[in-house]
XYZ file of C-alpha atoms in Angstrom:
747
model
C 125.839 131.946 135.255
C 125.233 135.374 133.759
C 123.175 135.382 130.578
C 125.266 138.059 128.920
C 128.861 137.178 129.783
C 131.043 134.112 129.314
C 134.668 133.828 130.410
C 137.327 132.309 128.160
C 136.861 128.806 129.586
C 133.105 129.061 129.145
C 133.484 130.240 125.561
C 135.738 127.280 124.811
C 133.336 124.826 126.482
C 130.421 126.417 124.638
C 132.069 125.996 121.245
C 133.089 122.416 122.055
C 129.504 121.575 123.081
C 128.118 122.084 119.576
C 128.045 118.948 117.390
C 130.616 119.270 114.604
C 128.287 118.103 111.776
C 125.801 120.876 112.619
C 128.511 123.509 112.564
C 129.888 122.115 109.309
C 126.639 122.189 107.310
C 125.984 125.770 108.429
C 129.467 127.149 107.890
C 130.003 125.477 104.526
C 127.211 127.569 103.024
C 128.421 130.834 104.555
C 129.050 132.011 101.006
C 125.285 132.174 100.406
C 124.777 134.508 103.359
C 127.811 136.565 102.350
C 126.076 137.303 99.047
C 122.576 137.621 100.571
C 123.745 140.207 103.102
C 126.464 141.699 100.875
C 126.908 142.044 97.138
C 123.661 140.217 96.294
C 125.166 137.789 93.741
C 123.809 134.319 93.096
C 125.817 131.243 94.119
C 124.252 129.241 91.302
C 125.024 131.909 88.672
C 127.587 134.427 90.027
C 127.014 136.672 86.994
C 123.492 137.479 88.179
C 122.501 139.666 91.135
C 119.443 138.179 92.825
C 119.305 139.396 96.447
C 117.629 142.671 95.503
C 114.472 144.409 96.701
C 113.026 144.242 93.171
C 113.535 140.483 92.738
C 112.318 139.794 96.265
C 109.157 141.851 95.798
C 108.354 140.161 92.483
C 108.759 136.729 94.073
C 106.660 137.735 97.076
C 103.951 139.132 94.802
C 103.851 136.023 92.605
C 103.171 133.836 95.632
C 101.613 136.057 98.278
C 99.240 137.863 95.920
C 98.415 134.704 93.975
C 97.743 132.028 96.599
C 96.535 128.726 95.179
C 94.410 127.001 97.790
C 92.975 123.507 97.752
C 94.397 120.006 97.784
C 94.062 119.169 94.118
C 97.712 120.213 93.666
C 100.765 119.837 95.882
C 102.882 122.747 97.025
C 105.517 122.153 94.352
C 102.926 122.105 91.573
C 101.548 125.364 92.936
C 105.026 126.930 92.966
C 105.507 125.836 89.350
C 102.395 127.754 88.364
C 103.439 130.813 90.360
C 106.907 130.926 88.765
C 105.699 130.679 85.174
C 107.165 133.555 83.187
C 109.320 134.814 86.073
C 112.555 136.684 85.365
C 115.934 134.996 85.665
C 116.673 136.873 88.885
C 113.419 135.738 90.484
C 113.869 132.087 89.489
C 117.432 131.997 90.849
C 116.308 133.719 94.043
C 113.537 131.133 94.501
C 116.012 128.287 93.868
C 118.459 129.528 96.492
C 115.689 130.105 99.046
C 114.448 126.561 98.415
C 118.008 125.344 98.933
C 118.350 127.232 102.241
C 115.004 126.072 103.708
C 115.908 122.406 103.128
C 119.651 122.460 103.764
C 119.311 122.049 107.531
C 116.630 119.347 107.528
C 118.265 116.282 109.024
C 116.106 113.643 107.350
C 115.961 115.276 103.901
C 117.435 112.956 101.283
C 120.109 114.477 99.032
C 118.326 113.414 95.860
C 115.112 115.067 97.083
C 116.811 118.337 97.982
C 118.608 118.422 94.645
C 115.413 117.586 92.743
C 113.629 120.523 94.366
C 116.345 122.997 93.368
C 116.479 121.515 89.855
C 112.705 121.800 89.612
C 112.817 125.536 90.278
C 115.674 126.009 87.806
C 113.594 124.489 84.992
C 111.773 127.823 84.887
C 114.900 129.518 83.480
C 114.818 130.353 79.782
C 118.039 128.422 79.263
C 118.974 125.258 81.225
C 121.444 125.682 84.059
C 123.119 122.851 85.979
C 123.762 123.244 89.690
C 127.463 124.162 89.990
C 130.034 123.509 92.663
C 130.117 123.994 95.563
C 126.318 123.775 95.859
C 126.232 120.339 94.203
C 128.549 119.080 96.961
C 126.398 120.664 99.658
C 123.340 118.960 98.202
C 125.064 115.567 98.220
C 125.223 115.441 102.038
C 123.696 112.125 103.224
C 120.419 112.262 105.126
C 120.512 111.893 108.894
C 123.911 113.489 109.422
C 123.093 116.952 110.787
C 120.458 119.632 111.243
C 116.999 119.608 112.783
C 113.810 117.574 112.380
C 111.063 120.099 111.700
C 108.130 117.787 111.091
C 105.370 118.007 108.510
C 104.371 121.522 109.564
C 107.647 122.946 108.286
C 107.907 120.663 105.276
C 104.515 121.692 103.965
C 104.886 125.459 104.444
C 106.963 126.144 101.311
C 104.908 129.087 100.070
C 104.777 130.736 103.490
C 108.542 130.362 103.858
C 109.247 131.909 100.462
C 106.932 134.833 101.251
C 108.640 135.518 104.580
C 112.167 135.190 103.167
C 111.309 137.489 100.241
C 109.896 140.048 102.655
C 113.084 139.895 104.710
C 115.297 140.369 101.622
C 113.225 143.377 100.554
C 113.491 144.863 104.056
C 117.229 144.199 104.199
C 117.784 146.195 101.054
C 115.879 149.147 102.537
C 118.323 149.409 105.464
C 121.206 151.850 105.542
C 124.706 150.489 105.034
C 125.493 151.209 108.683
C 122.488 149.126 109.791
C 123.459 146.269 107.484
C 127.057 146.336 108.706
C 125.889 146.118 112.314
C 123.613 143.161 111.542
C 126.361 141.308 109.669
C 128.641 141.441 112.720
C 126.096 141.111 115.546
C 123.815 138.026 115.551
C 121.296 139.706 117.856
C 121.043 142.690 115.561
C 120.544 140.308 112.620
C 117.710 138.648 114.538
C 116.168 142.042 115.325
C 116.223 142.970 111.633
C 114.548 139.666 110.769
C 111.842 140.234 113.387
C 111.105 143.763 112.185
C 111.007 142.856 108.487
C 107.283 141.989 108.606
C 104.916 139.387 110.055
C 107.138 136.831 111.743
C 107.298 133.256 110.476
C 109.318 131.746 113.306
C 110.133 128.344 111.798
C 111.929 129.614 108.673
C 113.460 132.510 110.642
C 114.873 130.049 113.174
C 116.257 127.927 110.341
C 118.006 130.873 108.670
C 119.290 132.187 112.007
C 120.941 128.860 112.679
C 122.481 128.643 109.203
C 123.758 132.216 109.412
C 125.143 132.001 112.971
C 125.416 128.393 114.188
C 127.706 129.577 116.975
C 124.796 131.413 118.598
C 121.470 129.907 117.496
C 120.243 126.349 118.039
C 119.327 123.975 115.171
C 115.654 124.081 116.206
C 112.940 125.451 113.925
C 109.979 125.303 116.325
C 109.482 128.403 118.474
C 107.292 126.503 120.941
C 109.954 123.802 121.303
C 112.597 126.444 122.018
C 110.404 127.922 124.733
C 109.639 124.518 126.198
C 113.354 123.701 126.450
C 114.175 127.121 127.881
C 111.382 126.929 130.472
C 112.484 123.447 131.516
C 116.083 124.531 132.090
C 115.648 128.173 133.132
C 116.583 127.400 136.738
C 120.167 126.763 135.593
C 120.569 130.426 134.634
C 118.624 132.002 137.469
C 115.297 132.087 135.647
C 113.931 133.122 132.272
C 114.685 136.625 131.044
C 111.503 136.994 128.972
C 109.341 135.373 126.314
C 110.349 137.341 123.222
C 112.226 135.368 120.535
C 115.419 137.246 121.399
C 115.077 136.550 125.131
C 114.450 132.857 124.565
C 117.442 132.485 122.213
C 119.739 134.367 124.619
C 118.564 132.144 127.463
C 119.214 129.015 125.390
C 122.738 130.216 124.675
C 123.354 130.758 128.388
C 121.801 127.371 129.227
C 124.060 125.648 126.689
C 127.074 127.311 128.311
C 125.949 126.123 131.741
C 125.327 122.552 130.549
C 128.640 122.479 128.682
C 130.363 122.269 132.082
C 128.232 119.268 133.080
C 127.768 117.257 129.881
C 130.756 115.493 128.400
C 131.236 116.108 124.698
C 128.981 117.767 122.106
C 125.240 117.576 122.614
C 121.835 118.610 121.291
C 119.020 119.478 123.634
C 117.357 116.221 122.580
C 120.469 114.108 123.273
C 119.686 111.290 125.771
C 120.679 112.474 129.210
C 120.015 116.093 128.262
C 116.438 115.763 127.010
C 115.341 114.305 130.344
C 116.565 117.467 132.103
C 113.884 119.651 130.512
C 111.202 117.158 129.419
C 109.643 115.519 132.465
C 107.628 113.141 130.302
C 110.837 111.671 128.879
C 112.276 111.267 132.341
C 109.143 109.480 133.509
C 108.928 107.243 130.488
C 112.206 106.134 129.220
C 110.053 103.018 128.654
C 110.396 103.584 124.880
C 109.215 100.229 123.560
C 106.518 99.890 126.199
C 105.251 103.388 125.423
C 105.154 102.641 121.727
C 103.116 99.534 122.465
C 100.705 101.629 124.531
C 99.916 103.921 121.641
C 98.938 101.138 119.278
C 95.562 99.478 119.668
C 95.990 95.737 120.332
C 95.263 93.755 117.203
C 92.750 90.963 117.798
C 93.329 87.583 116.184
C 92.251 87.443 112.545
C 90.776 84.480 110.682
C 91.608 83.764 107.038
C 90.254 81.509 104.304
C 93.154 80.335 102.132
C 93.644 78.253 98.989
C 96.941 76.270 98.971
C 97.234 76.283 95.196
C 94.469 75.760 92.643
C 92.130 73.079 94.010
C 94.550 72.719 96.975
C 97.206 71.305 94.637
C 100.016 72.194 97.073
C 98.260 71.068 100.245
C 100.205 67.840 100.775
C 103.547 69.679 100.672
C 102.387 72.683 102.695
C 100.687 70.644 105.447
C 103.660 68.274 105.844
C 106.190 71.130 105.777
C 104.266 73.363 108.185
C 103.939 76.312 105.822
C 101.503 78.332 103.760
C 102.659 79.982 100.539
C 101.368 81.946 97.569
C 102.507 82.327 93.961
C 103.090 85.583 92.044
C 106.757 84.562 91.960
C 107.558 87.202 89.333
C 107.316 89.860 92.064
C 110.379 88.552 93.890
C 110.676 89.788 97.499
C 107.334 91.295 98.556
C 109.016 93.255 101.359
C 110.391 95.641 98.733
C 106.918 96.907 97.755
C 105.876 99.932 99.864
C 102.235 100.088 98.768
C 99.424 98.250 97.012
C 99.823 100.554 94.042
C 103.460 99.517 93.626
C 102.323 95.875 93.534
C 99.584 96.668 91.020
C 102.067 98.401 88.719
C 104.464 95.444 88.922
C 101.667 92.998 88.048
C 100.293 95.174 85.238
C 103.188 94.474 82.875
C 101.128 95.511 79.848
C 100.362 98.876 81.381
C 96.615 98.446 80.964
C 95.790 100.434 84.095
C 93.559 97.632 85.383
C 92.948 97.366 89.132
C 93.889 93.651 89.523
C 92.107 94.079 92.828
C 91.989 90.502 94.129
C 95.576 89.701 93.128
C 96.946 92.896 94.664
C 94.938 92.411 97.850
C 96.052 88.799 98.308
C 99.721 89.674 97.860
C 99.552 92.708 100.134
C 97.640 90.941 102.900
C 99.875 87.874 102.812
C 102.958 90.059 103.274
C 101.659 92.827 105.545
C 98.343 92.005 107.212
C 98.521 88.407 108.393
C 100.096 88.262 111.856
C 101.584 85.603 114.093
C 98.720 83.945 115.962
C 96.151 84.336 113.195
C 94.050 81.301 112.244
C 94.134 79.919 108.688
C 91.453 77.692 107.160
C 92.796 75.883 104.081
C 90.168 75.082 101.468
C 89.800 73.036 98.287
C 87.495 74.721 95.806
C 84.322 76.190 97.258
C 82.916 73.203 99.133
C 85.689 71.594 101.196
C 87.896 72.619 104.134
C 91.103 70.581 104.339
C 92.898 72.101 107.305
C 93.116 74.610 110.128
C 96.323 76.137 111.480
C 97.928 78.968 113.438
C 100.454 81.314 111.832
C 103.825 81.133 113.607
C 106.102 83.403 111.563
C 106.245 86.601 109.561
C 106.352 86.483 105.770
C 109.620 85.589 104.045
C 110.916 85.202 100.498
C 112.547 81.867 99.619
C 114.202 82.302 96.187
C 115.434 78.688 96.263
C 111.916 77.309 95.830
C 110.863 76.544 92.258
C 107.437 78.113 92.826
C 105.304 79.492 95.633
C 108.284 81.402 96.978
C 106.358 83.706 99.340
C 106.140 81.715 102.562
C 104.934 81.808 106.170
C 105.302 79.097 108.805
C 102.051 77.598 110.088
C 101.314 75.074 112.818
C 98.595 73.024 111.162
C 96.438 71.937 114.126
C 93.824 70.033 112.097
C 93.992 68.262 108.732
C 91.247 66.243 107.062
C 88.132 66.929 105.033
C 85.095 68.909 106.161
C 82.155 70.034 104.065
C 82.183 73.799 103.875
C 78.906 75.401 105.069
C 77.721 77.014 101.823
C 79.981 78.303 99.054
C 83.442 79.554 100.026
C 85.023 82.604 98.418
C 87.038 81.689 95.328
C 89.914 84.090 96.114
C 93.332 82.844 97.185
C 93.143 84.691 100.506
C 90.148 86.213 102.314
C 89.986 87.876 105.737
C 86.791 86.517 107.306
C 87.308 87.955 110.808
C 84.310 90.281 110.683
C 81.903 87.427 109.854
C 81.506 86.174 113.424
C 78.794 83.582 112.783
C 80.730 82.175 109.824
C 83.938 81.859 111.848
C 82.070 80.271 114.753
C 80.590 77.699 112.374
C 84.037 76.868 110.990
C 85.550 76.607 114.467
C 82.765 74.362 115.663
C 82.968 72.291 112.475
C 86.717 71.723 112.661
C 87.885 72.362 116.211
C 84.703 71.327 117.967
C 84.400 74.561 119.959
C 80.826 75.717 120.467
C 81.802 79.188 121.627
C 85.284 80.013 120.342
C 87.003 83.131 121.646
C 86.969 85.078 118.398
C 88.546 88.233 119.801
C 91.357 86.474 121.605
C 94.566 88.428 121.184
C 97.420 86.012 120.502
C 100.115 88.381 121.794
C 100.529 89.700 125.385
C 98.216 92.617 126.075
C 99.894 95.980 126.680
C 99.290 97.496 130.098
C 97.184 100.635 130.375
C 96.500 102.750 133.452
C 95.434 106.205 134.585
C 98.758 107.724 133.568
C 98.415 106.325 130.049
C 94.830 107.633 129.867
C 95.893 111.144 130.862
C 98.596 111.164 128.193
C 96.143 110.295 125.426
C 92.885 111.884 126.568
C 92.762 115.630 127.147
C 91.164 115.429 130.588
C 92.523 116.535 133.970
C 93.418 113.989 136.631
C 90.699 115.337 138.928
C 87.993 114.911 136.287
C 89.273 111.425 135.422
C 88.928 110.356 139.058
C 85.397 111.753 139.120
C 84.454 109.890 135.932
C 86.018 106.664 137.213
C 84.112 106.771 140.490
C 80.845 107.674 138.710
C 81.112 104.615 136.471
C 82.004 102.369 139.411
C 78.966 103.614 141.363
C 76.313 103.754 138.621
C 77.646 100.994 136.309
C 76.317 103.126 133.447
C 77.516 106.565 132.331
C 76.855 108.859 129.404
C 79.657 111.054 128.071
C 77.834 114.157 126.870
C 79.463 116.975 124.982
C 79.726 119.054 121.819
C 81.255 117.704 118.606
C 84.968 117.059 118.621
C 85.696 116.614 122.338
C 86.819 112.997 121.904
C 83.892 111.156 123.503
C 84.351 107.914 121.552
C 88.123 108.011 121.961
C 87.782 108.617 125.703
C 85.181 105.879 126.201
C 87.382 103.036 124.996
C 90.441 104.330 126.855
C 88.438 104.762 130.029
C 87.572 101.079 129.757
C 91.209 100.130 129.214
C 92.375 102.228 132.165
C 89.938 100.466 134.494
C 90.872 97.027 133.121
C 94.594 97.804 133.465
C 95.304 96.433 129.981
C 94.285 97.137 126.403
C 91.980 94.157 125.978
C 89.601 94.682 123.022
C 87.940 91.334 123.732
C 86.242 92.898 126.775
C 85.013 95.989 124.928
C 82.242 96.116 122.341
C 80.670 99.077 120.560
C 77.374 99.603 118.761
C 75.671 102.740 117.442
C 72.032 103.568 118.007
C 69.862 105.121 115.306
C 66.165 105.720 114.780
C 65.571 102.312 113.191
C 67.531 100.358 115.815
C 65.366 97.901 117.749
C 65.278 95.377 120.582
C 65.719 92.665 117.962
C 68.948 94.294 116.785
C 70.253 94.851 120.313
C 69.108 91.882 122.362
C 67.543 89.132 120.253
C 64.845 88.527 117.693
C 63.729 86.417 114.749
C 65.626 86.783 111.490
C 64.723 85.450 108.022
C 66.795 82.555 106.680
C 67.871 81.706 103.119
C 65.249 78.950 102.969
C 62.389 81.350 103.644
C 61.880 80.566 107.336
C 62.926 82.384 110.506
C 65.535 81.703 113.161
C 66.068 83.230 116.598
C 69.254 85.300 116.476
C 71.052 86.593 119.552
C 71.989 90.267 119.517
C 75.315 91.834 120.517
C 74.283 92.829 124.053
C 72.939 89.368 124.920
C 76.103 87.683 123.697
C 78.315 90.232 125.429
C 76.564 89.668 128.750
C 76.877 85.893 128.424
C 80.562 86.267 127.685
C 81.073 88.479 130.755
C 79.003 86.090 132.906
C 81.290 83.192 131.978
C 84.377 85.139 133.057
C 85.698 86.006 136.491
C 83.295 88.473 138.132
C 86.269 90.683 139.067
C 87.165 91.226 135.391
C 85.177 94.224 134.118
C 83.553 94.348 130.670
C 82.482 97.500 128.834
C 79.646 97.886 126.333
C 79.904 101.230 124.488
C 76.896 102.819 122.777
C 77.537 105.661 120.364
C 74.738 108.191 119.711
C 72.732 106.689 122.564
C 70.151 109.486 122.432
C 69.330 108.828 118.767
C 67.532 105.557 119.464
C 64.091 104.878 120.910
C 65.328 103.767 124.315
C 62.148 102.009 125.473
C 61.907 100.172 122.156
C 65.577 99.089 122.182
C 66.062 98.143 125.829
C 62.689 96.680 126.743
C 63.006 94.780 130.021
C 66.704 95.679 130.131
C 65.742 99.167 131.254
C 65.335 97.735 134.737
C 68.070 95.112 134.577
C 70.862 97.600 133.792
C 70.308 99.550 137.025
C 73.271 99.211 139.374
C 71.169 97.842 142.250
C 69.277 95.462 139.956
C 72.329 93.647 138.603
C 71.922 89.898 139.016
C 68.111 90.081 139.185
C 66.415 87.988 136.512
C 63.498 88.554 134.170
C 62.040 86.258 131.529
C 63.113 87.274 128.023
C 60.623 88.381 125.399
C 61.733 85.947 122.663
C 63.194 83.076 124.657
C 61.974 80.830 127.436
C 64.894 81.855 129.584
C 65.499 84.045 132.586
C 68.190 86.679 132.031
C 70.152 89.167 134.104
C 72.839 91.744 133.374
C 76.088 90.680 135.112
C 77.610 93.014 137.687
C 80.894 93.131 135.770
C 79.246 94.692 132.684
C 79.503 98.472 132.433
C 77.708 100.587 129.839
C 79.246 103.774 128.428
C 77.045 105.870 126.169
C 77.923 108.943 124.129
C 75.652 111.807 123.135
C 76.256 114.948 121.086
C 74.825 117.946 122.939
C 74.891 120.097 119.795
C 72.483 117.975 117.761
C 69.329 120.078 117.374
C 67.406 117.173 115.814
C 67.293 115.181 119.059
C 64.406 115.212 121.438
C 64.786 115.545 125.196
C 66.499 112.438 126.534
C 64.240 109.730 127.943
C 63.810 110.429 131.680
C 63.969 106.716 132.488
C 67.381 106.584 130.848
C 68.587 109.659 132.721
C 67.734 108.016 136.033
C 69.790 104.920 135.240
C 72.898 106.655 133.904
C 75.401 109.029 135.419
C 76.060 112.000 133.146
C 79.567 113.328 132.613
C 80.135 116.496 130.613
C 83.028 116.397 128.133
C 84.395 119.851 127.297
C 87.009 121.120 124.817
C 90.499 120.357 126.121
C 92.491 123.180 124.541
C 93.894 124.169 127.941
C 94.670 120.621 129.075
C 98.262 119.533 129.622
C 97.920 116.861 126.933
C 96.707 119.192 124.185
C 99.264 121.854 125.131
C 102.041 119.278 124.879
C 100.773 118.087 121.485
C 100.494 121.666 120.224
C 104.051 122.464 121.311
C 105.400 119.341 119.673
C 103.568 120.180 116.432
C 105.413 123.506 116.232
C 102.942 124.990 113.735
C 102.350 128.770 113.808
C 99.179 128.186 111.783
C 97.851 125.743 114.367
C 98.740 128.165 117.167
C 96.786 130.981 115.515
C 93.792 128.778 114.814
C 93.662 127.448 118.393
C 93.563 131.015 119.734
C 90.671 131.900 117.424
C 88.701 128.749 118.313
C 89.150 129.421 122.043
C 87.706 132.920 121.518
C 84.944 131.462 119.358
C 83.978 129.022 122.107
C 83.584 131.902 124.559
C 81.147 133.572 122.162
C 79.238 130.305 121.667
C 79.024 129.726 125.434
C 77.698 133.274 125.999
C 75.047 132.922 123.292
C 71.720 132.134 125.047
C 70.529 130.187 121.992
C 73.591 127.930 122.045
C 75.665 127.581 125.209
C 78.628 125.439 126.227
C 77.052 122.336 124.705
C 77.707 123.735 121.223
C 81.410 124.542 121.692
C 84.047 123.438 119.174
C 86.013 120.427 120.436
C 89.771 119.977 120.387
C 89.555 116.864 118.202
C 88.944 119.060 115.158
C 92.504 120.390 115.548
C 94.379 117.416 116.982
C 93.886 114.715 114.372
C 95.830 115.432 111.178
C 95.303 112.765 108.500
C 97.953 110.078 108.247
C 99.138 111.394 104.885
C 99.325 115.035 106.002
C 102.599 116.612 104.866
C 101.718 120.205 105.714
C 99.193 122.276 107.639
C 96.837 122.566 104.679
C 94.558 120.067 106.429
C 93.787 122.901 108.855
C 92.475 124.948 105.928
C 90.192 122.028 105.083
C 89.031 121.780 108.711
C 88.094 125.475 108.645
C 86.385 125.474 105.240
C 84.764 122.036 105.260
C 83.947 121.488 108.938
C 83.994 124.569 111.160
C 82.426 127.176 108.869
C 79.504 124.887 107.839
C 78.979 124.163 111.548
C 78.818 127.886 112.335
C 76.389 128.427 109.459
C 74.140 125.866 111.150
C 74.604 127.370 114.626
C 73.864 130.920 113.494
C 71.493 130.215 110.604
C 69.371 133.128 111.828
C 72.404 135.395 112.440
C 74.394 135.247 109.178
C 76.431 138.346 110.095
C 77.831 136.609 113.178
C 78.608 133.456 111.193
C 80.377 135.496 108.497
C 82.421 137.420 111.078
C 83.759 134.256 112.684
C 84.278 132.586 109.301
C 86.512 135.511 108.386
C 88.545 135.178 111.579
C 88.986 131.431 111.066
C 90.093 131.921 107.451
C 92.548 134.631 108.491
C 94.125 132.229 111.014
C 94.995 129.677 108.310
C 95.813 132.136 105.527
């Protein structure tokens, strides 16, 4: 189908293909664009003209010339400071721009959108309520229409206001003939937007859609638009170009072509359509299985629990097959989203106290205990009265007179056992990390000398090469090479500069070889300069009574565990910072036993009258940072026993490219380009080299609470620039030059 011409039937099909809710939310606010591109009046206060070059420039200056960086304040607090003392026209202009940038966000709650507009209006000298029809527009329920921009868009308020103000100023500098042309021609309107100044594609795409929903898609991310266009370009005879205008014209033509194939209205992410352009979705419509792959399997946890003061409720709980806790005044614990919300509910006097143990017990009972976990019921500090396995999630039983927060438990053992030492006095304590303590309790109650402490009570999720390549930014060819190297040598070292994902890759390499995510067959330790054979293998440790006891180290126990299993089931011992330890001191006789052709051979141990060998199913994966100047040359004996695999930045890998496109952040895109150039300079520097390059992990791991791209500013200021100062400590001019380029990318 031609990209520039549609017949009458095609035009009708094209219009019918657009979801009605999207068209409605855009067209209902047409009045705002009529004023913006026409008489300039405010919708909130029609007596005031706000869409002027003067108001726009003042707003741009207040924000663009007065940036407030840092994370001590949120973006709305910063805007409050920047609007202090602003004129009525500027405040109203800011309010209507805030309204426009959030109007098309699908998940935005109406109360949140209204609160943001109200917040801006508080800067007016005299209060002003949001009038109709805007109050009706703001009342639209969340999830009904629009696009999902992600945190990158949500957190770019100040950048959006700067761009929109620049566009308004530019619009007012146009001749009336130019404005008239842009009002009638969507492509001319887009051209004016693009020529108004430095492009900010996400807010421009949002305003384009709201102004002309009959032409532009409800998609804010430029990279997502290109990805969709590239995936479907064959339906229109190929892409016409990579400019924003070319991509949007191609998308319009693609929609017209699909409108003849797809029944009813659709988005490009509608099931059945998304698979046409996104091969990964077509391959993995395994939804739930994929979600399970992403999450690390949770090993079984062990808990010490008090069934009422001095086990006062134990008879009822053990006979009824439950465990329960008090704090009945909280009602249903499922309604509390955070520990802080629980603390506030418990602190009825408003003292501000932490109430740490109470809050932790309530939160863990509701959210952290899982089906399959083991519970040890105690009486006081000296007696264990039962052991059981959790069989249900938490529930609230308002019909109970007390202890209304309940879980079902299969109590496998009841009786009385003397607790080894003094038990914690808290109601609930997670003791999983205290392996010796848990083993003692298991042996005391269940009679198991070597309990499987890392047993995962739920089925293990599968994991293979395809899953590895989705998560780790490595090519298939290099994965196959790494896999075969580990199979041949039994021991490999992943060597590379900071931030290339060595630790992340090591564990997932193990999972991919096992075929499942089984944390019970993977163990990790970290070497350091004080680490010794006694820490690693075995040695004498002081006891509370003043004597010494022979304690087995993690590698000895791991090998014994692997030896007891099927020899075809591989085990993986991961050593972080392997080159930081004194290898001869740590490994001792193991230096020979870990060799691939020496597996199964026995030597007498230093501290035990026992012959020992390293099982053939144990693999060792070490990691070393090639940019650490403080490290000496690696022990030659270690080099001979390990295969070395170089880990390099994965900015050009398919996985990172896909993640970058999905992020849809112009700031991230700019920063990635600068870091790629920086790595070329580092590699060409004879004093540094490829081993000092900047890894992709610096830019691919936003914090869980990130709501904007300000974390990238922190990465630049707090991680990358200090690293460059260390690299080029004797060339401060070079460090300053690259620091300036990095700062400019996130400005």
